[in-house]
Coordinates of C-alpha atoms in Angstrom, one line a residue:
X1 CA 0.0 0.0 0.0
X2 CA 3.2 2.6 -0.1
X3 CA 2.8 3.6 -3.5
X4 CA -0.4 4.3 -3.0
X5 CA -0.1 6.3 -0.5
X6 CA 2.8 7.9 -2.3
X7 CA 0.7 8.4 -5.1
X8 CA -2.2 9.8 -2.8
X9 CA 0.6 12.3 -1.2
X10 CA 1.9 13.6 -4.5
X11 CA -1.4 14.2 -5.5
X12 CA -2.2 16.0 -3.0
X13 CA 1.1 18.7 -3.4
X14 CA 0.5 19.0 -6.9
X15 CA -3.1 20.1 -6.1
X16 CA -2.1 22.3 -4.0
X17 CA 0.6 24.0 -6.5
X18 CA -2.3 24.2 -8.9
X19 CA -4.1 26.3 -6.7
X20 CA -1.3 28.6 -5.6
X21 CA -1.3 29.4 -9.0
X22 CA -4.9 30.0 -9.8
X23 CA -4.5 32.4 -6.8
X24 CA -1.7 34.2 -8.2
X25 CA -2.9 34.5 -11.1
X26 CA -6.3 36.2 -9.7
X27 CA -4.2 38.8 -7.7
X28 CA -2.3 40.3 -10.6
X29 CA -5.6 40.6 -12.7
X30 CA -7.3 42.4 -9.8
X31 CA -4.1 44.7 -9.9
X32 CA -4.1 45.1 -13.5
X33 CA -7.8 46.3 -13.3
X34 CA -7.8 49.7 -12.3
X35 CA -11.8 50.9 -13.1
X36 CA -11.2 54.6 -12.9
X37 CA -14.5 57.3 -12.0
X38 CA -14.6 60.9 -13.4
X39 CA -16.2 63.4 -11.6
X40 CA -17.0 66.6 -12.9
X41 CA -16.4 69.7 -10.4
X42 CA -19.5 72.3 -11.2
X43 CA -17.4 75.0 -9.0
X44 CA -13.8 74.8 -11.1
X45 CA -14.9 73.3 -14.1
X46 CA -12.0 71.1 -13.4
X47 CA -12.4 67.0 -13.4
X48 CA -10.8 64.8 -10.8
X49 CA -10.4 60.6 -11.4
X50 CA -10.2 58.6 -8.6
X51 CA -7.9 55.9 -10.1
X52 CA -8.6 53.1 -7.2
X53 CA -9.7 49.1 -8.1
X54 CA -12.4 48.3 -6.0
X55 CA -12.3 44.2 -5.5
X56 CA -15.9 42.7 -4.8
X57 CA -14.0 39.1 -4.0
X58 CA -12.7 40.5 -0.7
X59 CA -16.3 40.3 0.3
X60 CA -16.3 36.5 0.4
X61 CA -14.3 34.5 3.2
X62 CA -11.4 33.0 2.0
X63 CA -12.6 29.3 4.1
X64 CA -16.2 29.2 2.1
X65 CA -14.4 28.1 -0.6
X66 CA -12.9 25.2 0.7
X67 CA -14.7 21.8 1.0
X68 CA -16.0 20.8 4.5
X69 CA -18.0 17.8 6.1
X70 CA -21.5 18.8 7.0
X71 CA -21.8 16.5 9.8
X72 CA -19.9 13.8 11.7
X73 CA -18.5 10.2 11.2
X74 CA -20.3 8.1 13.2
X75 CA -19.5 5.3 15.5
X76 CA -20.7 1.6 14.3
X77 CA -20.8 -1.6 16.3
X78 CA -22.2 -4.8 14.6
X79 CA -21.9 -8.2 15.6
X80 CA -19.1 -10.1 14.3
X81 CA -20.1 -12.0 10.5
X82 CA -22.8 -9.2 9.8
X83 CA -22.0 -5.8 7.2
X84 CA -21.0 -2.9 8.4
X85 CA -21.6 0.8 6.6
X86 CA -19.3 3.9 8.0
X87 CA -20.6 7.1 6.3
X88 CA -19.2 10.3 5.1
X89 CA -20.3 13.9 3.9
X90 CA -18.4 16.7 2.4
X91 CA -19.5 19.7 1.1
X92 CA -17.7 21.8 -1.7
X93 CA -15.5 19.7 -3.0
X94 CA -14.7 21.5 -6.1
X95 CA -12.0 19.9 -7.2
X96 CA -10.8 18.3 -4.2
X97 CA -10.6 14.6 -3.8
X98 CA -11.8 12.0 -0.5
X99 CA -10.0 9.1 0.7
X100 CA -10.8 6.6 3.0
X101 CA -7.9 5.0 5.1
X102 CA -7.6 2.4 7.8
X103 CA -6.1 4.5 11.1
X104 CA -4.9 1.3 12.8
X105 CA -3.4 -0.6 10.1
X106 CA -2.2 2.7 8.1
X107 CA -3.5 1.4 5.1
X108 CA -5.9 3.5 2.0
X109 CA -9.2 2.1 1.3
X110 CA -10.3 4.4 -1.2
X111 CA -9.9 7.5 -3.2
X112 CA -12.9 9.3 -4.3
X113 CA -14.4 6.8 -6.8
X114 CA -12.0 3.8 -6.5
X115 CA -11.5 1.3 -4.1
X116 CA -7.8 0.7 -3.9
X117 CA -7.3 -2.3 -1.5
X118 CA -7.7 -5.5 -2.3
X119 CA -9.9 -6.4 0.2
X120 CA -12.6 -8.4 -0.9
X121 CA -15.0 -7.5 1.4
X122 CA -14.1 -3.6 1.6
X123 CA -16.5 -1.7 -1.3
X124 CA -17.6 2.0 -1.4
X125 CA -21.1 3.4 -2.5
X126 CA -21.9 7.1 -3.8
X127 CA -25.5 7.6 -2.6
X128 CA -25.5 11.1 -3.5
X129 CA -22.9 13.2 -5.0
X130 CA -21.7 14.2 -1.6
X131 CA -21.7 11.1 0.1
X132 CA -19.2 8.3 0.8
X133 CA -20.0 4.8 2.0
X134 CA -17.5 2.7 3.1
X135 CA -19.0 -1.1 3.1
X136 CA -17.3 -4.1 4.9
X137 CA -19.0 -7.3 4.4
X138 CA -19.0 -10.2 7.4
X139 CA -17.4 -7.8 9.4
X140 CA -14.5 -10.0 11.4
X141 CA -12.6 -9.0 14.8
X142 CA -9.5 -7.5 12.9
X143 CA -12.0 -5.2 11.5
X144 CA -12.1 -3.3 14.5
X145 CA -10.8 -0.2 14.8
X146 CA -10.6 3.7 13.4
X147 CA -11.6 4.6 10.4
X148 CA -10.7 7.9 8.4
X149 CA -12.9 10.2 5.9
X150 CA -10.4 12.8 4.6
X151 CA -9.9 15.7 2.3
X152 CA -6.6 16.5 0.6
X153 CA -6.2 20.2 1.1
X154 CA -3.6 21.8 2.9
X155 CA -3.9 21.3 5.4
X156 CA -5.5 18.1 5.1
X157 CA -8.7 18.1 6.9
X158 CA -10.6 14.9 8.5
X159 CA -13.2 13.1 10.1
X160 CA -13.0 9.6 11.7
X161 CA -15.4 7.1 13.3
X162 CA -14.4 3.8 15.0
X163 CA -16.2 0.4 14.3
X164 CA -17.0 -2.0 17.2
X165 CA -16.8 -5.3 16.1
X166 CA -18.7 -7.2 19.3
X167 CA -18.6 -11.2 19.7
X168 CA -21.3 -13.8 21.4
X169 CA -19.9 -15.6 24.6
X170 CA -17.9 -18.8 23.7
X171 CA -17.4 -21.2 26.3
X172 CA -13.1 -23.1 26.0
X173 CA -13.9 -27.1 25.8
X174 CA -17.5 -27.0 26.1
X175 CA -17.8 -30.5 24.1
X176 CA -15.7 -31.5 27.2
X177 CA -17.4 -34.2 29.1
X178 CA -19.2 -32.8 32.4
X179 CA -20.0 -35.9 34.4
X180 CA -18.3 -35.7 37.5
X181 CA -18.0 -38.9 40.0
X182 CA -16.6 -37.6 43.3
X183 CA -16.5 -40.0 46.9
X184 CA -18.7 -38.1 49.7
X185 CA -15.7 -36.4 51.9
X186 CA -13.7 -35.1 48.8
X187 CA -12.8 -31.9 47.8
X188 CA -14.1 -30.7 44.2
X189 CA -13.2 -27.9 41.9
X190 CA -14.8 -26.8 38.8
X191 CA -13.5 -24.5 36.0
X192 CA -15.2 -22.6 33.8
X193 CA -13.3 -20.0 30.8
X194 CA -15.1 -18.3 28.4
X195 CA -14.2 -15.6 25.5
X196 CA -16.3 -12.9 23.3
X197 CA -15.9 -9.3 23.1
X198 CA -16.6 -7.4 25.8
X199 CA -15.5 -10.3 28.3
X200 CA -18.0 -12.3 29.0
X201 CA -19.5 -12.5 32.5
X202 CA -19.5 -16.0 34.3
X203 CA -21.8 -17.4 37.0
X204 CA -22.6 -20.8 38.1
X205 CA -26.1 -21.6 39.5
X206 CA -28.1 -25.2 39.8
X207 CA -30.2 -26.5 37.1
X208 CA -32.9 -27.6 39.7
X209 CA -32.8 -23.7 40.9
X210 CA -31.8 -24.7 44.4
X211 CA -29.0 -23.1 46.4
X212 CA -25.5 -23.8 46.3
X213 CA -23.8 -24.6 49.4
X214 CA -20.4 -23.4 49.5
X215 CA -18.4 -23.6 53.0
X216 CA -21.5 -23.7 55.2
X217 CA -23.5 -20.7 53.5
X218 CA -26.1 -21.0 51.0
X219 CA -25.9 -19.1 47.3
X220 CA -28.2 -18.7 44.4
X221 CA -25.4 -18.3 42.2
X222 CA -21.7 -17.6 42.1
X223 CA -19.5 -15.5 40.3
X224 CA -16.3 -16.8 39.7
X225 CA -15.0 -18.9 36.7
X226 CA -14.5 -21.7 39.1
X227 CA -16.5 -23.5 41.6
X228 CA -14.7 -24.9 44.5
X229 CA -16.7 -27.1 47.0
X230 CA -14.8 -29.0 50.2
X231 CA -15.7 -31.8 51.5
X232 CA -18.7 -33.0 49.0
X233 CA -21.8 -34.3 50.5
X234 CA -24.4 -36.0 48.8
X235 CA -26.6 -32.7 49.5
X236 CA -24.2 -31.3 46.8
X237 CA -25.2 -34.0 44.0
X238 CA -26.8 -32.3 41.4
X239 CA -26.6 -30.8 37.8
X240 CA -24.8 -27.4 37.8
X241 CA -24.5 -24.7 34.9
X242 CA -21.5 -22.8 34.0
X243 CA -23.3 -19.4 31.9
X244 CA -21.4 -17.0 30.3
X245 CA -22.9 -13.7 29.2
X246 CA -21.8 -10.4 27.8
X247 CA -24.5 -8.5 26.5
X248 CA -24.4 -9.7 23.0
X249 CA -26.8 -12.4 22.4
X250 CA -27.1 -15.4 22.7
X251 CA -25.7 -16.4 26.0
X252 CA -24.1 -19.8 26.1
X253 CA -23.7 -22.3 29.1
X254 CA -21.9 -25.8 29.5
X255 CA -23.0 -28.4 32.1
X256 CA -21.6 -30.2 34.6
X257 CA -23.4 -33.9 36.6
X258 CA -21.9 -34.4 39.6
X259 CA -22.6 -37.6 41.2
X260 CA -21.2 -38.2 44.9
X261 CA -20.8 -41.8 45.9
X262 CA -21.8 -43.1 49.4
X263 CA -22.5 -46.9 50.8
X264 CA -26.8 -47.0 52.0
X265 CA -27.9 -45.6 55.1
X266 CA -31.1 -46.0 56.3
X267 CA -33.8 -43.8 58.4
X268 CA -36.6 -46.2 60.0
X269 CA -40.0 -44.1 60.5
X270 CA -41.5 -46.9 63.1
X271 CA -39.4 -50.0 64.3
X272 CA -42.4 -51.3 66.2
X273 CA -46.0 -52.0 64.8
X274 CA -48.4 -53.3 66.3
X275 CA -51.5 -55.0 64.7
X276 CA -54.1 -57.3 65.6
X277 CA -54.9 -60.7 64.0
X278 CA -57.1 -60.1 60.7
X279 CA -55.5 -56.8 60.3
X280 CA -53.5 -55.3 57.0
X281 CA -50.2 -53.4 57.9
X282 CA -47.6 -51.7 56.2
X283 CA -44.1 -51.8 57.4
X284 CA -41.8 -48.4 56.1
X285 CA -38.3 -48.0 55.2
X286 CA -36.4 -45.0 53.7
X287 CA -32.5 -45.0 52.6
X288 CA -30.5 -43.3 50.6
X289 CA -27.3 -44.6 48.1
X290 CA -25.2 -44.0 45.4
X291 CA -24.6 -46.0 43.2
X292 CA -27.9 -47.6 43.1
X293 CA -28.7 -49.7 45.9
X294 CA -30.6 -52.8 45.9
X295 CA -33.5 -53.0 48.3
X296 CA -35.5 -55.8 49.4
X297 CA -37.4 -57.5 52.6
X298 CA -36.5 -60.5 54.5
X299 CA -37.7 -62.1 57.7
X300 CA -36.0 -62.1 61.1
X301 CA -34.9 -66.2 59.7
X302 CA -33.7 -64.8 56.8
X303 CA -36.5 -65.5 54.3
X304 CA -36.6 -63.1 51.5
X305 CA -40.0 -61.9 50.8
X306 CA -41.5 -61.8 47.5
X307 CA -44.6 -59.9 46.4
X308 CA -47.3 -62.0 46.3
X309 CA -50.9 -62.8 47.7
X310 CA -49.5 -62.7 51.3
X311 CA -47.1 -59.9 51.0
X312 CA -46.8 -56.7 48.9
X313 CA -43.4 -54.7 47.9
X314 CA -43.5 -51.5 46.9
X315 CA -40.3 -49.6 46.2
X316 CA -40.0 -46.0 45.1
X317 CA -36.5 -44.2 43.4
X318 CA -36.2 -40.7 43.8
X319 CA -32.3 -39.7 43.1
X320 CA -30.4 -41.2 45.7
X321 CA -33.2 -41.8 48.1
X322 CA -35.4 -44.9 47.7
X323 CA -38.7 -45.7 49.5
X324 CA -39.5 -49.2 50.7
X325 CA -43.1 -50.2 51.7
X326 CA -43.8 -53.8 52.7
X327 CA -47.9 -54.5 52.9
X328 CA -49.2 -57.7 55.2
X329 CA -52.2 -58.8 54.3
X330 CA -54.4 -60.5 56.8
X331 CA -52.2 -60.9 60.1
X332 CA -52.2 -64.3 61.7
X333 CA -50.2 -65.2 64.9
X334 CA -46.9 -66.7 63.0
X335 CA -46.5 -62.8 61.4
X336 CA -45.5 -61.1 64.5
X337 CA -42.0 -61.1 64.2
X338 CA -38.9 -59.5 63.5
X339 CA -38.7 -57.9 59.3
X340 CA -35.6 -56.3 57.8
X341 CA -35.6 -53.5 54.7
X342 CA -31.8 -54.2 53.1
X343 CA -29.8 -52.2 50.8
X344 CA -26.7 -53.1 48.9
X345 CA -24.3 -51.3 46.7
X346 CA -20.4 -51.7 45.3
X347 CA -19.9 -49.4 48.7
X348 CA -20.8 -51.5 51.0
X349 CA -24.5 -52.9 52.5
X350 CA -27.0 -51.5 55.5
X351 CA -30.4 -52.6 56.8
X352 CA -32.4 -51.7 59.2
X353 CA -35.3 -53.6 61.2
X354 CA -39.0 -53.4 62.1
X355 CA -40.2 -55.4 65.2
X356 CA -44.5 -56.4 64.3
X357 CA -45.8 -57.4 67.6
X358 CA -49.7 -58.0 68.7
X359 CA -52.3 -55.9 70.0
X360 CA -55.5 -56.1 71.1
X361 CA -58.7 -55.7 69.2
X362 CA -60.6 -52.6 69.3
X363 CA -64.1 -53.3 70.7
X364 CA -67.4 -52.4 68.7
X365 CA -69.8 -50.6 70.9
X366 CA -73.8 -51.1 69.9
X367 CA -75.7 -47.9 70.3
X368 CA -79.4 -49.1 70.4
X369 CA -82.4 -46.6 70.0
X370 CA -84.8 -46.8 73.0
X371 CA -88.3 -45.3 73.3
X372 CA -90.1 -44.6 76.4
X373 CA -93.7 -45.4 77.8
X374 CA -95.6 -44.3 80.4
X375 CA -97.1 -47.1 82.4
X376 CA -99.0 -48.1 85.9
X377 CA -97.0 -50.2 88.2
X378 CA -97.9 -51.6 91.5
X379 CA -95.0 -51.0 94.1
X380 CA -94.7 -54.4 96.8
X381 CA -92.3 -52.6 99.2
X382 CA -94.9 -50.6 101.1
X383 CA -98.5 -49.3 101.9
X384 CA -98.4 -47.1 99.2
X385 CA -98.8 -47.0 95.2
X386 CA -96.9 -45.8 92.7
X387 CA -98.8 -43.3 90.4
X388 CA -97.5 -42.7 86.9
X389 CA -100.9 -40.9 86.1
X390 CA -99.9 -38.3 82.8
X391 CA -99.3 -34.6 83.3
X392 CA -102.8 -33.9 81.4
X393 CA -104.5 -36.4 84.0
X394 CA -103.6 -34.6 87.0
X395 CA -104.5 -31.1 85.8
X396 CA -107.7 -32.2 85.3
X397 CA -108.3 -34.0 89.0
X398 CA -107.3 -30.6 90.5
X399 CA -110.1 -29.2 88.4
X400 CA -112.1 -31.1 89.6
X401 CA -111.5 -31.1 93.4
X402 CA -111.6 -27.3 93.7
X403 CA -115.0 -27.9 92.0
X404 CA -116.2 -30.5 94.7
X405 CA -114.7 -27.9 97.6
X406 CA -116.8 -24.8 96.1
X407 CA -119.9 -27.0 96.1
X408 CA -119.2 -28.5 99.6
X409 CA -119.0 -25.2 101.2
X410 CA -121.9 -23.6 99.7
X411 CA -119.2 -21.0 97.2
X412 CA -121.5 -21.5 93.7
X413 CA -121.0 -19.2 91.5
X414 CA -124.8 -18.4 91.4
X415 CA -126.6 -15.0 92.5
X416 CA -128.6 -17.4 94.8
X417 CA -125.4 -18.4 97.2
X418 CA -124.6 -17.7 101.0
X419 CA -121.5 -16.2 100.5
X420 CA -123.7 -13.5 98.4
X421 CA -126.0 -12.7 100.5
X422 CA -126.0 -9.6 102.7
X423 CA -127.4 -11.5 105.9
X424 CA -124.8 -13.7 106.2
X425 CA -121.8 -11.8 105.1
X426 CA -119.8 -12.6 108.0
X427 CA -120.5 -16.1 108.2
X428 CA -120.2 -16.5 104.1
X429 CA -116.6 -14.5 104.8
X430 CA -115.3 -16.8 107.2
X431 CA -116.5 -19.9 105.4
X432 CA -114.7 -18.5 101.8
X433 CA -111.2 -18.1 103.5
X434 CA -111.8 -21.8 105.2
X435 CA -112.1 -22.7 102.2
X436 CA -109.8 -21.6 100.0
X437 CA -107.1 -22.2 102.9
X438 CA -108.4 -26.2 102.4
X439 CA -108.0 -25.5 98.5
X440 CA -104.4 -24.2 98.8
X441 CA -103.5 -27.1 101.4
X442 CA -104.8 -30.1 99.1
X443 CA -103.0 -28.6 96.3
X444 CA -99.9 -28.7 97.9
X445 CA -100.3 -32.0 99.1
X446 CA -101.0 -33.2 95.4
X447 CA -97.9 -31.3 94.6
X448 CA -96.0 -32.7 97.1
X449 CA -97.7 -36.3 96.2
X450 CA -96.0 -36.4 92.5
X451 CA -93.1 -35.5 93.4
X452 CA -92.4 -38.5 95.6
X453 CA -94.5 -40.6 93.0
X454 CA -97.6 -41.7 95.5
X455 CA -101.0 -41.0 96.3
X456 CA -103.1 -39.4 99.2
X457 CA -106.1 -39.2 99.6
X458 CA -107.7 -35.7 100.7
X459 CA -109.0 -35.3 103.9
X460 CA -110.9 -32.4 103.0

């Protein structure tokens, strides 16, 4: 690209002789023209000529006739592989030329209406006649940089605007393989490196969106490119994600399985049933493994037991942790005994026991509906009966003894009665209060007569 730029340089002088000369060569014709004005004196008669030039180009500014841009070279950023398209505007060119040259690599691009690098992917578009478009197709990383829009004038005048060329996050040896067997106890360390342009960000969080415990304290994520965990537990077994990100889509991530291997264990909800005979009973076992255990039941004799009409096995896997259930149908006498849940693995073995022993029946109690009747019963135990005479029965007895007392003492309610009369008024007086003092005593004694369940008879 030297000659070239040689070429652009001598241009460029030579230009600029040119126009030295043109200005020259305007400054002795405005000397040469000398417009004179004759002015007649009416007072003397005499004429006087004013023999100065009078130049109308001073009026102008010298810079208006230079070429300038308009407006700015902008800044572009694409992703890397797409085109990019830095713009640039001059005004009054005249005769003046525009190049377009790489700042970082020193290299020309273009001058005026050629492209003069061989750059396939480099072209330049004339949208109007003022306007130069430089185009790079699938822009690539060494793209980046400043670019320059000049004029050659002297001095030579510029504008420049700088391309961003921004890459996706790329994770190093993500086809690696990410399963991870560690023994329960060991330390573990994971690594994570990415690249892209800006840097790209890394966290690490767990697929299942649970925390991550790291050194006692719990953590939705962690920023670091690597993961260190001491002393793995089986609470740390899980799938974990590596993601790197840096603004430019699309974020990328890389997986990692860990698997932490421990010999069974198991956690015993009951270790003594009881049932009664004719009774069906589930016995419970939980444990936890890894590798996969194998579970199963067997008798304190060491029977194994096998699902079937008698007995029912029902196992459950849920990661590590497995679920045993042993159903007894219909309990007889020779089933309380002794039952083991065992698990086994390439660790090592554990089981754990359940003790069935006998209870008691619960007892059914009979509620029976019972109605109740009134009845009269003779009483053998002494001189008296017992009366079970109704409520309505009574009432109307008392009717009818105050009644029988009225008529008895002469207390009718008739205009023709002694206790009416004016004659006897003292005599009917005293015999009213005798008797309603009887009346009031026998009702009392009736009273007093239900209550102890027997009957008097009136002496009234």
């Amino acid at each position: 690209m030297k000659p070239f730029l040689i070429l652009f340089v001598l241009l460029t002088i030579v230009h600029a002789k040119t126009a030295e000369r043109h200005s020259n060569s305007k400054n002795r014709q405005r000397t040469q023209r000398t417009p004179s004005i004759e002015v007649n004196s009416a007072t003397s008669g005499s004429s006087k000529t004013i023999g100065h030039s009078v130049d109308y180009d001073h009026f102008l500014e010298e810079g208006s006739m230079l070429p300038y841009f308009p407006e700015k070279v902008n800044n572009v950023t694409v992703t890397i592989g797409q085109n990019a398209e830095l713009r640039c505007a001059v005004d009054n060119l005249n005769n003046y030329k525009v190049a377009w040259v790489s700042v970082d690599s020193q290299t020309i691009l273009s001058i005026h209406n050629n492209v003069i690098t061989r750059n396939p992917r480099i072209s330049l578009s004339r949208p109007s006649s003022n306007q130069w478009h430089l185009h790079i197709q699938r822009a690539k990383q060494s793209d980046r940089g400043w670019y320059m829009c000049q004029i050659n004038t002297d001095p030579m005048v510029h504008r420049s605007g700088y391309l961003e060329v921004v890459v996706p996050p790329r994770i190093l040896n993500k086809d690696d393989e990410g399963d991870l067997v560690v023994r329960e106890g060991d330390n573990l360390t994971l690594s994570c490196d990415a690249v892209g342009h800006p840097r790209p960000h890394i966290v690490w969080r767990r697929e299942d969106s649970e925390d991550i415990m790291v050194e006692g304290r719990k953590a939705a994520i962690v920023e670091n490119r690597t993961l260190r965990i001491p002393k793995i537990s089986r609470l740390h077994m899980a799938d974990y994600l590596c993601v790197a990100s840096n603004g430019i889509a699309p974020s990328t991530s890389k997986k990692y399985r860990i698997k932490v291997q421990f010999p069974p264990m198991f956690w015993i909800p009951s270790q003594l049933e009881g049932a009664y005979v004719g009774q069906d009973i589930t016995l419970e076992c939980h444990s936890e493994a890894f590798p996969k255990s194998i579970n199963y039941w067997i008798k304190e004799d060491g029977a194994m037991l096998i699902s079937g009409n008698k007995y029912e096995s029902l196992i459950v896997d849920s990661g590590y942790k497995v679920y045993m259930k042993l159903r007894i149908r219909n309990v007889s006498k020779t089933d309380f005994m002794e039952y083991k849940c065992v698990a086994k693995n390439s660790l090592g073995g554990s089981d754990g026991s359940i003790t069935l022993y006998e209870v008691k029946p619960p007892t059914t109690i009979t509620t029976l509906a019972t109605t109740t009747t009134t009845t009269t019963a003779k009483s053998t135990q002494g001189w008296f009966e017992v009366d079970t005479t109704s409520a309505a029965d009574r009432r109307r007895l008392k009717e009818r003894r105050k009644e029988g007392l009225f008529e008895k003492f002469g207390l009718g309610k008739d205009s023709n009665s002694r206790a009416s009369t004016g004659v006897h008024g003292i005599s009917g007086s005293f015999t009213f209060y005798y008797a309603y003092i009887s009346c009031t005593f026998s009702v009392l004694m009736i009273g007093l007569t239900q209550r102890r369940g027997t009957q008097v008879i009136s002496f009234v």
